[in-house]
CSV table of C-alpha atoms and ligand atoms in Angstrom, one decimal:
chain,number,residue,atom,x,y,z
A,1,UNK,CA,113.1,96.9,133.2
A,2,UNK,CA,110.7,99.7,134.2
A,3,UNK,CA,112.4,102.5,132.1
A,4,UNK,CA,112.9,100.3,129.1
A,5,UNK,CA,110.9,102.4,126.7
A,6,UNK,CA,112.7,105.6,127.5
A,7,UNK,CA,115.6,104.5,125.2
A,8,UNK,CA,116.1,106.6,122.0
A,9,UNK,CA,113.7,105.2,119.3
A,10,UNK,CA,112.0,103.4,122.3
A,11,UNK,CA,108.6,104.5,121.1
A,12,UNK,CA,106.1,107.3,121.8
A,13,UNK,CA,102.9,105.3,121.6
A,14,UNK,CA,102.3,106.6,118.1
A,15,UNK,CA,98.9,105.5,116.7
A,16,UNK,CA,100.1,103.8,113.5
A,17,UNK,CA,96.5,103.7,112.1
A,18,UNK,CA,97.1,100.2,110.6
A,19,UNK,CA,93.4,99.9,109.9
A,20,UNK,CA,93.7,102.7,107.2
A,21,UNK,CA,96.6,101.1,105.2
A,22,UNK,CA,94.6,98.8,103.0
A,23,UNK,CA,92.0,101.4,101.9
A,24,UNK,CA,93.6,103.5,99.1
A,25,UNK,CA,90.6,105.8,99.1
A,26,UNK,CA,90.9,106.5,102.8
A,27,UNK,CA,94.7,107.0,102.5
A,28,UNK,CA,94.1,109.6,99.7
A,29,UNK,CA,91.6,111.4,101.8
A,30,UNK,CA,94.0,111.4,104.8
A,31,UNK,CA,96.7,112.7,102.5
A,32,UNK,CA,94.7,115.9,101.6
A,33,UNK,CA,94.7,117.0,105.2
A,34,UNK,CA,98.0,115.4,106.1
A,35,UNK,CA,101.5,116.4,106.8
A,36,UNK,CA,104.6,115.1,105.0
A,37,UNK,CA,108.1,114.4,106.2
A,38,UNK,CA,110.7,114.6,103.5
A,39,UNK,CA,113.6,112.1,103.6
A,40,UNK,CA,116.6,112.5,101.3
A,41,UNK,CA,119.0,109.6,101.1
A,42,UNK,CA,118.0,108.3,104.5
A,43,UNK,CA,118.1,111.8,106.2
A,44,UNK,CA,115.0,113.4,107.6
A,45,UNK,CA,114.4,117.2,107.1
A,46,UNK,CA,114.9,119.0,110.4
A,47,UNK,CA,114.3,122.5,111.7
A,48,UNK,CA,117.6,124.0,113.1
A,49,UNK,CA,118.7,120.4,113.6
A,50,UNK,CA,116.2,119.9,116.4
A,51,UNK,CA,112.7,118.9,115.2
A,52,UNK,CA,111.1,117.2,112.2
A,53,UNK,CA,109.8,119.6,109.5
A,54,UNK,CA,106.3,118.8,108.3
A,55,UNK,CA,105.1,120.1,105.0
A,56,UNK,CA,101.5,120.3,103.9
A,57,UNK,CA,100.6,117.6,101.3
A,58,UNK,CA,100.0,120.5,98.9
A,59,UNK,CA,103.6,121.6,99.0
A,60,UNK,CA,105.4,121.1,95.7
A,61,UNK,CA,108.1,118.9,97.3
A,62,UNK,CA,105.5,116.6,99.1
A,63,UNK,CA,105.0,114.6,95.8
A,64,UNK,CA,102.1,112.2,95.3
A,65,UNK,CA,100.2,110.0,97.7
A,66,UNK,CA,101.0,107.0,95.6
A,67,UNK,CA,104.6,107.0,96.5
A,68,UNK,CA,104.2,108.2,100.1
A,69,UNK,CA,104.4,106.0,103.2
A,70,UNK,CA,101.7,106.4,105.8
A,71,UNK,CA,103.3,106.6,109.2
A,72,UNK,CA,100.2,107.0,111.4
A,73,UNK,CA,97.9,109.5,113.1
A,74,UNK,CA,100.0,112.0,114.9
A,75,UNK,CA,98.7,114.6,117.4
A,76,UNK,CA,98.8,115.9,120.9
A,77,UNK,CA,95.4,114.5,121.8
A,78,UNK,CA,94.0,118.0,122.1
A,79,UNK,CA,93.5,119.3,118.6
A,80,UNK,CA,93.0,115.9,117.0
A,81,UNK,CA,95.3,113.7,115.1
A,82,UNK,CA,96.7,114.5,111.7
A,83,UNK,CA,97.8,111.9,109.2
A,84,UNK,CA,101.6,111.7,108.9
A,85,UNK,CA,103.4,110.6,105.8
A,86,UNK,CA,106.9,110.3,104.6
A,87,UNK,CA,108.1,111.0,101.1
A,88,UNK,CA,111.5,109.9,99.7
A,89,UNK,CA,113.1,112.6,97.5
A,90,UNK,CA,116.4,110.8,97.1
A,91,UNK,CA,116.3,111.2,93.3
A,92,UNK,CA,116.8,114.9,93.8
A,93,UNK,CA,120.4,115.9,92.9
A,94,UNK,CA,121.8,118.9,94.7
A,95,UNK,CA,123.8,121.4,92.5
A,96,UNK,CA,126.3,121.5,95.3
A,97,UNK,CA,126.3,117.9,96.6
A,98,UNK,CA,126.8,117.3,100.3
A,99,UNK,CA,130.4,116.9,101.3
A,100,UNK,CA,131.0,113.3,102.3
A,101,UNK,CA,132.9,113.1,105.5
A,102,UNK,CA,135.2,110.3,106.4
A,103,UNK,CA,134.5,108.7,109.7
A,104,UNK,CA,132.2,106.3,111.5
A,105,UNK,CA,129.1,108.0,110.0
A,106,UNK,CA,128.6,111.1,107.9
A,107,UNK,CA,127.4,114.1,110.0
A,108,UNK,CA,127.3,116.6,107.1
A,109,UNK,CA,123.9,118.3,106.4
A,110,UNK,CA,122.2,119.2,103.1
A,111,UNK,CA,119.9,122.1,102.3
A,112,UNK,CA,117.4,122.4,99.5
A,113,UNK,CA,116.9,125.5,97.3
A,114,UNK,CA,113.1,125.4,97.7
A,115,UNK,CA,113.3,125.3,101.5
A,116,UNK,CA,114.4,127.9,104.1
A,117,UNK,CA,118.1,127.6,105.1
A,118,UNK,CA,117.1,126.7,108.6
A,119,UNK,CA,115.7,123.4,107.3
A,120,UNK,CA,118.3,120.8,106.4
A,121,UNK,CA,118.5,117.1,105.9
A,122,UNK,CA,120.5,115.5,108.7
A,123,UNK,CA,122.0,112.1,109.3
A,124,UNK,CA,119.7,110.5,111.8
A,125,UNK,CA,122.5,109.0,113.9
A,126,UNK,CA,123.9,112.5,114.5
A,127,UNK,CA,120.7,113.9,115.9
A,128,UNK,CA,118.9,110.9,117.3
A,129,UNK,CA,119.7,111.7,121.0
A,130,UNK,CA,118.2,115.2,120.7
A,131,UNK,CA,114.9,114.4,119.0
A,132,UNK,CA,111.6,114.2,120.9
A,133,UNK,CA,110.4,110.6,121.4
A,134,UNK,CA,107.6,111.1,118.9
A,135,UNK,CA,109.9,112.6,116.3
A,136,UNK,CA,112.4,109.8,116.9
A,137,UNK,CA,109.8,107.1,116.4
A,138,UNK,CA,108.4,108.7,113.2
A,139,UNK,CA,111.9,109.3,111.7
A,140,UNK,CA,113.1,105.8,112.6
A,141,UNK,CA,109.9,104.2,111.1
A,142,UNK,CA,110.2,106.3,107.9
A,143,UNK,CA,113.9,105.6,107.4
A,144,UNK,CA,113.6,101.8,108.0
A,145,UNK,CA,110.6,101.5,105.7
A,146,UNK,CA,112.1,103.5,102.9
A,147,UNK,CA,115.4,101.5,103.1
A,148,UNK,CA,113.3,98.3,102.9
A,149,UNK,CA,111.6,99.5,99.7
A,150,UNK,CA,114.9,100.7,98.2
A,151,UNK,CA,116.6,97.3,98.8
A,152,UNK,CA,113.6,95.0,98.1
A,153,UNK,CA,112.3,96.2,94.8
A,154,UNK,CA,112.1,92.7,93.3
A,155,UNK,CA,110.1,89.7,94.3
A,156,UNK,CA,112.1,87.2,96.4
A,157,UNK,CA,110.1,84.3,94.9
A,158,UNK,CA,110.2,85.0,91.2
A,159,UNK,CA,112.5,88.0,90.6
A,160,UNK,CA,109.9,90.2,89.0
A,161,UNK,CA,109.7,93.9,89.9
A,162,UNK,CA,107.2,94.3,92.8
A,163,UNK,CA,104.9,97.1,93.6
A,164,UNK,CA,104.4,99.1,96.8
A,165,UNK,CA,100.9,98.6,98.3
A,166,UNK,CA,99.1,99.3,101.5
A,167,UNK,CA,100.5,102.8,101.9
A,168,UNK,CA,104.0,101.5,102.1
A,169,UNK,CA,103.5,98.5,104.4
A,170,UNK,CA,103.6,95.7,101.9
A,171,UNK,CA,105.0,94.9,98.4
A,172,UNK,CA,103.0,92.8,96.0
A,173,UNK,CA,104.4,90.8,93.0
A,174,UNK,CA,102.2,91.3,89.9
A,175,UNK,CA,103.6,88.1,88.3
A,176,UNK,CA,103.4,85.4,91.0
A,177,UNK,CA,101.2,87.3,93.4
A,178,UNK,CA,103.6,86.8,96.4
A,179,UNK,CA,103.2,89.4,99.2
A,180,UNK,CA,106.2,90.7,100.9
A,181,UNK,CA,106.4,92.5,104.3
A,182,UNK,CA,108.9,94.9,105.8
A,183,UNK,CA,111.9,93.2,107.3
A,184,UNK,CA,113.2,93.7,110.8
A,185,UNK,CA,116.4,91.9,111.7
A,186,UNK,CA,116.7,90.9,115.4
A,187,UNK,CA,120.1,91.6,117.1
A,188,UNK,CA,121.1,90.8,120.6
A,189,UNK,CA,123.2,93.3,122.5
A,190,UNK,CA,124.3,92.2,126.0
A,191,UNK,CA,125.4,93.6,129.3
A,192,UNK,CA,127.6,90.7,130.5
A,193,UNK,CA,128.7,91.2,134.1
A,194,UNK,CA,131.0,89.4,136.4
A,195,UNK,CA,130.9,90.9,139.9
A,196,UNK,CA,131.7,94.6,139.6
A,197,UNK,CA,132.8,94.5,136.0
A,198,UNK,CA,131.2,94.5,132.6
A,199,UNK,CA,132.4,93.0,129.3
A,200,UNK,CA,133.2,95.6,126.6
A,201,UNK,CA,134.7,95.1,123.1
A,202,UNK,CA,135.7,97.1,120.1
A,203,UNK,CA,135.5,96.2,116.4
A,204,UNK,CA,138.6,96.3,114.2
A,205,UNK,CA,137.4,99.4,112.2
A,206,UNK,CA,135.9,101.4,115.0
A,207,UNK,CA,137.2,104.9,115.9
A,208,UNK,CA,140.0,105.0,118.5
A,209,UNK,CA,138.8,104.6,122.0
A,210,UNK,CA,135.3,103.4,121.1
A,211,UNK,CA,134.2,100.4,123.1
A,212,UNK,CA,130.7,99.0,123.4
A,213,UNK,CA,128.7,96.0,124.6
A,214,UNK,CA,129.1,92.8,122.5
A,215,UNK,CA,126.3,92.3,120.0
A,216,UNK,CA,125.3,90.1,117.1
A,217,UNK,CA,122.5,88.9,114.8
A,218,UNK,CA,120.2,86.2,116.0
A,219,UNK,CA,120.5,83.1,113.7
A,220,UNK,CA,117.5,81.1,112.3
A,221,UNK,CA,116.3,78.6,114.8
A,222,UNK,CA,117.9,80.3,117.8
A,223,UNK,CA,116.3,81.8,120.9
A,224,UNK,CA,117.3,85.2,122.2
A,225,UNK,CA,119.1,83.6,125.2
A,226,UNK,CA,121.0,81.1,123.0
A,227,UNK,CA,122.1,84.0,120.7
A,228,UNK,CA,123.5,85.9,123.7
A,229,UNK,CA,125.5,82.9,124.9
A,230,UNK,CA,126.8,82.0,121.4
A,231,UNK,CA,127.8,85.5,120.4
A,232,UNK,CA,129.7,86.1,123.7
A,233,UNK,CA,131.4,82.7,123.4
A,234,UNK,CA,132.4,83.2,119.8
A,235,UNK,CA,133.7,86.8,120.2
A,236,UNK,CA,135.4,86.5,123.6
A,237,UNK,CA,135.4,82.9,124.7
A,238,UNK,CA,133.6,84.0,127.9
A,239,UNK,CA,130.9,81.4,129.1
A,240,UNK,CA,127.5,83.0,130.0
A,241,UNK,CA,125.0,81.4,132.3
A,242,UNK,CA,121.7,83.0,133.1
A,243,UNK,CA,120.4,85.5,130.6
A,244,UNK,CA,117.5,88.0,130.9
A,245,UNK,CA,115.7,90.7,128.8
A,246,UNK,CA,116.2,94.4,129.6
A,247,UNK,CA,115.0,96.6,126.8
A,248,UNK,CA,114.7,96.9,123.0
A,249,UNK,CA,115.5,99.6,120.5
A,250,UNK,CA,114.5,99.9,116.9
A,251,UNK,CA,117.7,100.7,115.0
A,252,UNK,CA,117.0,101.8,111.5
A,253,UNK,CA,120.6,101.5,110.2
A,254,UNK,CA,119.2,99.9,108.1
A,255,UNK,CA,116.7,97.5,109.7
A,256,UNK,CA,117.6,96.1,113.1
A,257,UNK,CA,115.8,95.6,116.3
A,258,UNK,CA,118.3,95.7,119.1
A,259,UNK,CA,117.3,93.3,121.9
A,260,UNK,CA,119.1,94.4,125.1
A,261,UNK,CA,119.9,91.6,127.5
A,262,UNK,CA,121.9,91.0,130.7
A,263,UNK,CA,123.9,87.9,131.1
A,264,UNK,CA,125.9,86.4,134.0
A,265,UNK,CA,129.5,85.4,133.1
A,266,UNK,CA,130.6,82.1,134.4
A,267,UNK,CA,134.2,82.5,133.3
A,268,UNK,CA,136.8,85.3,133.2
A,269,UNK,CA,139.4,84.5,130.6
A,270,UNK,CA,139.0,86.4,127.3
A,271,UNK,CA,140.2,85.2,123.9
A,272,UNK,CA,139.0,87.5,121.2
A,273,UNK,CA,138.0,86.4,117.7
A,274,UNK,CA,140.1,88.7,115.6
A,275,UNK,CA,137.6,88.6,112.7
A,276,UNK,CA,135.0,90.1,115.0
A,277,UNK,CA,136.9,92.1,117.6
A,278,UNK,CA,140.1,93.9,118.0
A,279,UNK,CA,139.9,93.9,121.8
A,280,UNK,CA,137.6,92.9,124.6
A,281,UNK,CA,138.1,93.6,128.3
A,282,UNK,CA,136.4,93.6,131.7
A,283,UNK,CA,135.7,97.1,132.8
A,284,UNK,CA,134.9,98.1,136.4
A,285,UNK,CA,132.1,100.5,137.4
A,286,UNK,CA,134.8,103.0,138.5
A,287,UNK,CA,136.5,102.8,135.1
A,288,UNK,CA,133.1,103.2,133.3
A,289,UNK,CA,132.4,106.4,135.3
A,290,UNK,CA,135.8,107.7,134.2
A,291,UNK,CA,135.1,106.7,130.6
A,292,UNK,CA,131.7,108.6,130.5
A,293,UNK,CA,133.4,111.6,132.1
A,294,UNK,CA,136.0,111.5,129.3
A,295,UNK,CA,138.9,111.0,131.7
A,296,UNK,CA,139.6,107.3,131.0
A,297,UNK,CA,143.0,106.9,129.3
A,298,UNK,CA,141.8,104.2,126.9
A,299,UNK,CA,138.0,104.1,126.7
A,300,UNK,CA,136.0,107.1,125.2
A,301,UNK,CA,132.4,107.7,126.3
A,302,UNK,CA,130.0,105.7,124.2
A,303,UNK,CA,127.5,107.4,122.0
A,304,UNK,CA,124.4,108.9,123.5
A,305,UNK,CA,121.2,107.5,121.9
A,306,UNK,CA,122.6,104.0,121.4
A,307,UNK,CA,121.1,101.2,123.6
A,308,UNK,CA,124.6,100.2,124.7
A,309,UNK,CA,125.0,103.6,126.4
A,310,UNK,CA,121.5,103.4,127.8
A,311,UNK,CA,122.1,100.0,129.4
A,312,UNK,CA,125.5,101.0,130.7
A,313,UNK,CA,124.1,104.2,132.2
A,314,UNK,CA,121.4,102.3,134.0
A,315,UNK,CA,123.9,99.6,135.2
A,316,UNK,CA,126.0,102.3,136.7
A,317,UNK,CA,122.9,103.9,138.4
A,318,UNK,CA,121.7,100.5,139.6
A,319,UNK,CA,118.4,100.9,137.7
A,320,UNK,CA,118.3,97.7,135.6
A,321,UNK,CA,115.2,96.4,137.4
B,401,ZN,ZN1,106.9,87.1,92.2
């Protein structure tokens, strides 16, 4: 798919500077002239909800290089690249805590007394479709990596507390010397078509009217193609023949890589697995246009920024090649 990498989080050709990660002295030198993105409880700091805020490493809130993640060398290619870091300040407790919203995800924002009121921490899912590709890649990388550190503090081999090394790209066990690397969990998400229709489903806990493409985790020992066929069969009883790859999307909620595929349905009849889905149905192109226009009686427009919407938009526009 020619336009594959234009998906949200689809990448901005960031120079990740992997050659610097192992050299603590070099990372410390880069830190002095570097810029720092603050992340609070998974939320990046944004200016007026639109662009990432970068603080100089000398800023009081930027913390120490020893706990910072090195994201890469960022720049416009004109004035030279600057080292970009992320610092987790989740331990900070606001005096007036952020109001937790009920709903599919929390869209409330949080300010900080040492920062201007125009700079707030935002839930990434709420702003992902409006970030520039570079900001989206940096924020997704920082969020996914921080969540991995938060949830993998102990060695999976011996249970001892492990240490962050290589500027955030590895954890090392001081007891058994095992090395651990950031996890990415592959998920297939599939545009299953039958003539003029596409297969959509909705989960039991989703907001009313929300439908999406079927999706599921790839199992150990399975190919991408086999996972597409198995998931569709399990969730809807629809048999899928030929499968192909379309586009992928890093999805840092918390650590997935969405692998967008197409698949040709060989059968029509749908039987949903009630543990996985509340409903699944064949939707025509005409109905999909109505749904995205907000005029469909049942199906609401799917969320901008998610790969399901991206694939459906390109299917409607006949741009899957
Ligand atoms: Zn260990």
